[in-house]
């Protein structure tokens, strides 16, 4: 299985699809992630890396 990692995120391929884990990410009252611009760019780069 494939695993991609960055400072705040881990993207791991499972048998059924992909699992995304986040560390040190702010969540609002509904549990939605609140990302700053740098974290959003980091996540976008990680997702792009997984496509290669």
Short mmCIF file of N, CA and C in Angstrom, two decimals:
data_model
loop_
_atom_site.label_atom_id
_atom_site.label_comp_id
_atom_site.label_asym_id
_atom_site.label_seq_id
_atom_site.Cartn_x
_atom_site.Cartn_y
_atom_site.Cartn_z
N UNK A 1 0.83 -1.18 0.00
CA UNK A 1 0.00 0.00 0.00
C UNK A 1 0.88 1.24 0.00
N UNK A 2 0.37 2.29 -0.59
CA UNK A 2 1.10 3.53 -0.74
C UNK A 2 0.81 4.46 0.42
N UNK A 3 1.87 5.17 0.86
CA UNK A 3 1.72 6.13 1.96
C UNK A 3 2.47 7.40 1.60
N UNK A 4 1.79 8.54 1.70
CA UNK A 4 2.39 9.85 1.46
C UNK A 4 2.23 10.65 2.75
N UNK A 5 3.28 11.39 3.11
CA UNK A 5 3.24 12.10 4.38
C UNK A 5 3.80 13.50 4.22
N UNK A 6 3.21 14.45 4.94
CA UNK A 6 3.69 15.82 5.02
C UNK A 6 3.63 16.22 6.50
N UNK A 7 4.06 17.43 6.85
CA UNK A 7 4.07 17.81 8.27
C UNK A 7 2.70 17.71 8.97
N UNK A 8 1.61 17.98 8.27
CA UNK A 8 0.29 17.96 8.91
C UNK A 8 -0.63 16.83 8.46
N UNK A 9 -0.27 16.13 7.39
CA UNK A 9 -1.20 15.16 6.80
C UNK A 9 -0.50 13.85 6.47
N UNK A 10 -1.30 12.77 6.53
CA UNK A 10 -0.86 11.45 6.07
C UNK A 10 -1.95 10.93 5.15
N UNK A 11 -1.55 10.56 3.95
CA UNK A 11 -2.47 10.00 2.96
C UNK A 11 -2.01 8.58 2.69
N UNK A 12 -2.88 7.62 2.96
CA UNK A 12 -2.51 6.21 2.83
C UNK A 12 -3.54 5.48 1.97
N UNK A 13 -3.03 4.73 1.01
CA UNK A 13 -3.91 3.92 0.17
C UNK A 13 -4.25 2.65 0.91
N UNK A 14 -5.54 2.33 0.95
CA UNK A 14 -6.02 1.10 1.58
C UNK A 14 -6.53 0.17 0.49
N UNK A 15 -7.03 -0.96 0.88
CA UNK A 15 -7.59 -1.90 -0.09
C UNK A 15 -8.80 -1.31 -0.81
N UNK A 16 -9.56 -0.48 -0.10
CA UNK A 16 -10.82 0.04 -0.63
C UNK A 16 -10.71 1.45 -1.21
N UNK A 17 -9.63 2.16 -0.94
CA UNK A 17 -9.53 3.54 -1.40
C UNK A 17 -8.38 4.25 -0.70
N UNK A 18 -8.66 5.45 -0.19
CA UNK A 18 -7.64 6.26 0.46
C UNK A 18 -8.11 6.70 1.83
N UNK A 19 -7.17 6.86 2.77
CA UNK A 19 -7.46 7.35 4.11
C UNK A 19 -6.60 8.60 4.33
N UNK A 20 -7.21 9.66 4.79
CA UNK A 20 -6.51 10.91 5.06
C UNK A 20 -6.55 11.18 6.56
N UNK A 21 -5.39 11.37 7.16
CA UNK A 21 -5.29 11.72 8.57
C UNK A 21 -4.68 13.11 8.67
N UNK A 22 -5.12 13.87 9.66
CA UNK A 22 -4.59 15.21 9.88
C UNK A 22 -4.12 15.35 11.32
N UNK A 23 -3.02 16.07 11.49
CA UNK A 23 -2.49 16.32 12.83
C UNK A 23 -2.35 17.83 13.01
N UNK A 24 -2.69 18.31 14.19
CA UNK A 24 -2.56 19.72 14.53
C UNK A 24 -3.37 20.61 13.59
N UNK A 25 -4.59 20.17 13.27
CA UNK A 25 -5.49 20.94 12.43
C UNK A 25 -6.65 21.43 13.29
N UNK A 26 -7.02 22.69 13.13
CA UNK A 26 -8.13 23.28 13.87
C UNK A 26 -9.45 22.79 13.29
N UNK A 27 -10.37 22.42 14.18
CA UNK A 27 -11.71 22.01 13.75
C UNK A 27 -12.74 22.95 14.36
N UNK A 28 -13.83 23.20 13.63
CA UNK A 28 -14.90 24.02 14.17
C UNK A 28 -15.86 23.16 14.97
N UNK A 29 -16.94 23.75 15.44
CA UNK A 29 -17.90 23.05 16.31
C UNK A 29 -18.54 21.84 15.62
N UNK A 30 -18.65 21.87 14.29
CA UNK A 30 -19.24 20.75 13.55
C UNK A 30 -18.20 19.70 13.17
N UNK A 31 -16.93 19.94 13.51
CA UNK A 31 -15.88 18.99 13.19
C UNK A 31 -15.23 19.21 11.84
N UNK A 32 -15.62 20.30 11.16
CA UNK A 32 -15.01 20.61 9.86
C UNK A 32 -13.61 21.17 10.07
N UNK A 33 -12.72 20.85 9.17
CA UNK A 33 -11.34 21.35 9.26
C UNK A 33 -11.29 22.81 8.87
N UNK A 34 -10.48 23.57 9.58
CA UNK A 34 -10.22 24.97 9.26
C UNK A 34 -8.74 25.08 8.91
N UNK A 35 -8.43 25.18 7.63
CA UNK A 35 -7.05 25.19 7.17
C UNK A 35 -6.63 26.61 6.83
N UNK A 36 -5.38 26.96 7.19
CA UNK A 36 -4.85 28.23 6.71
C UNK A 36 -4.30 28.00 5.30
N UNK A 37 -3.86 29.06 4.67
CA UNK A 37 -3.41 28.97 3.28
C UNK A 37 -2.24 27.99 3.13
N UNK A 38 -1.28 28.03 4.05
CA UNK A 38 -0.13 27.13 3.96
C UNK A 38 -0.54 25.67 4.09
N UNK A 39 -1.46 25.38 5.00
CA UNK A 39 -1.94 24.01 5.18
C UNK A 39 -2.70 23.54 3.94
N UNK A 40 -3.47 24.43 3.34
CA UNK A 40 -4.21 24.08 2.13
C UNK A 40 -3.25 23.77 0.98
N UNK A 41 -2.21 24.58 0.83
CA UNK A 41 -1.22 24.30 -0.20
C UNK A 41 -0.48 23.00 0.08
N UNK A 42 -0.19 22.73 1.35
CA UNK A 42 0.47 21.47 1.73
C UNK A 42 -0.39 20.27 1.37
N UNK A 43 -1.69 20.35 1.68
CA UNK A 43 -2.61 19.26 1.35
C UNK A 43 -2.73 19.09 -0.16
N UNK A 44 -2.83 20.18 -0.90
CA UNK A 44 -2.92 20.10 -2.35
C UNK A 44 -1.68 19.44 -2.94
N UNK A 45 -0.50 19.79 -2.43
CA UNK A 45 0.75 19.19 -2.92
C UNK A 45 0.79 17.70 -2.59
N UNK A 46 0.31 17.33 -1.42
CA UNK A 46 0.30 15.91 -1.03
C UNK A 46 -0.64 15.12 -1.95
N UNK A 47 -1.80 15.67 -2.24
CA UNK A 47 -2.73 15.00 -3.14
C UNK A 47 -2.17 14.89 -4.54
N UNK A 48 -1.49 15.93 -4.99
CA UNK A 48 -0.86 15.89 -6.31
C UNK A 48 0.24 14.84 -6.35
N UNK A 49 1.00 14.72 -5.27
CA UNK A 49 2.08 13.73 -5.18
C UNK A 49 1.51 12.31 -5.27
N UNK A 50 0.35 12.10 -4.70
CA UNK A 50 -0.26 10.77 -4.71
C UNK A 50 -0.70 10.34 -6.10
N UNK A 51 -0.90 11.31 -6.98
CA UNK A 51 -1.34 11.00 -8.35
C UNK A 51 -0.18 10.60 -9.24
N UNK A 52 1.04 10.89 -8.81
CA UNK A 52 2.22 10.59 -9.64
C UNK A 52 2.56 9.12 -9.65
#
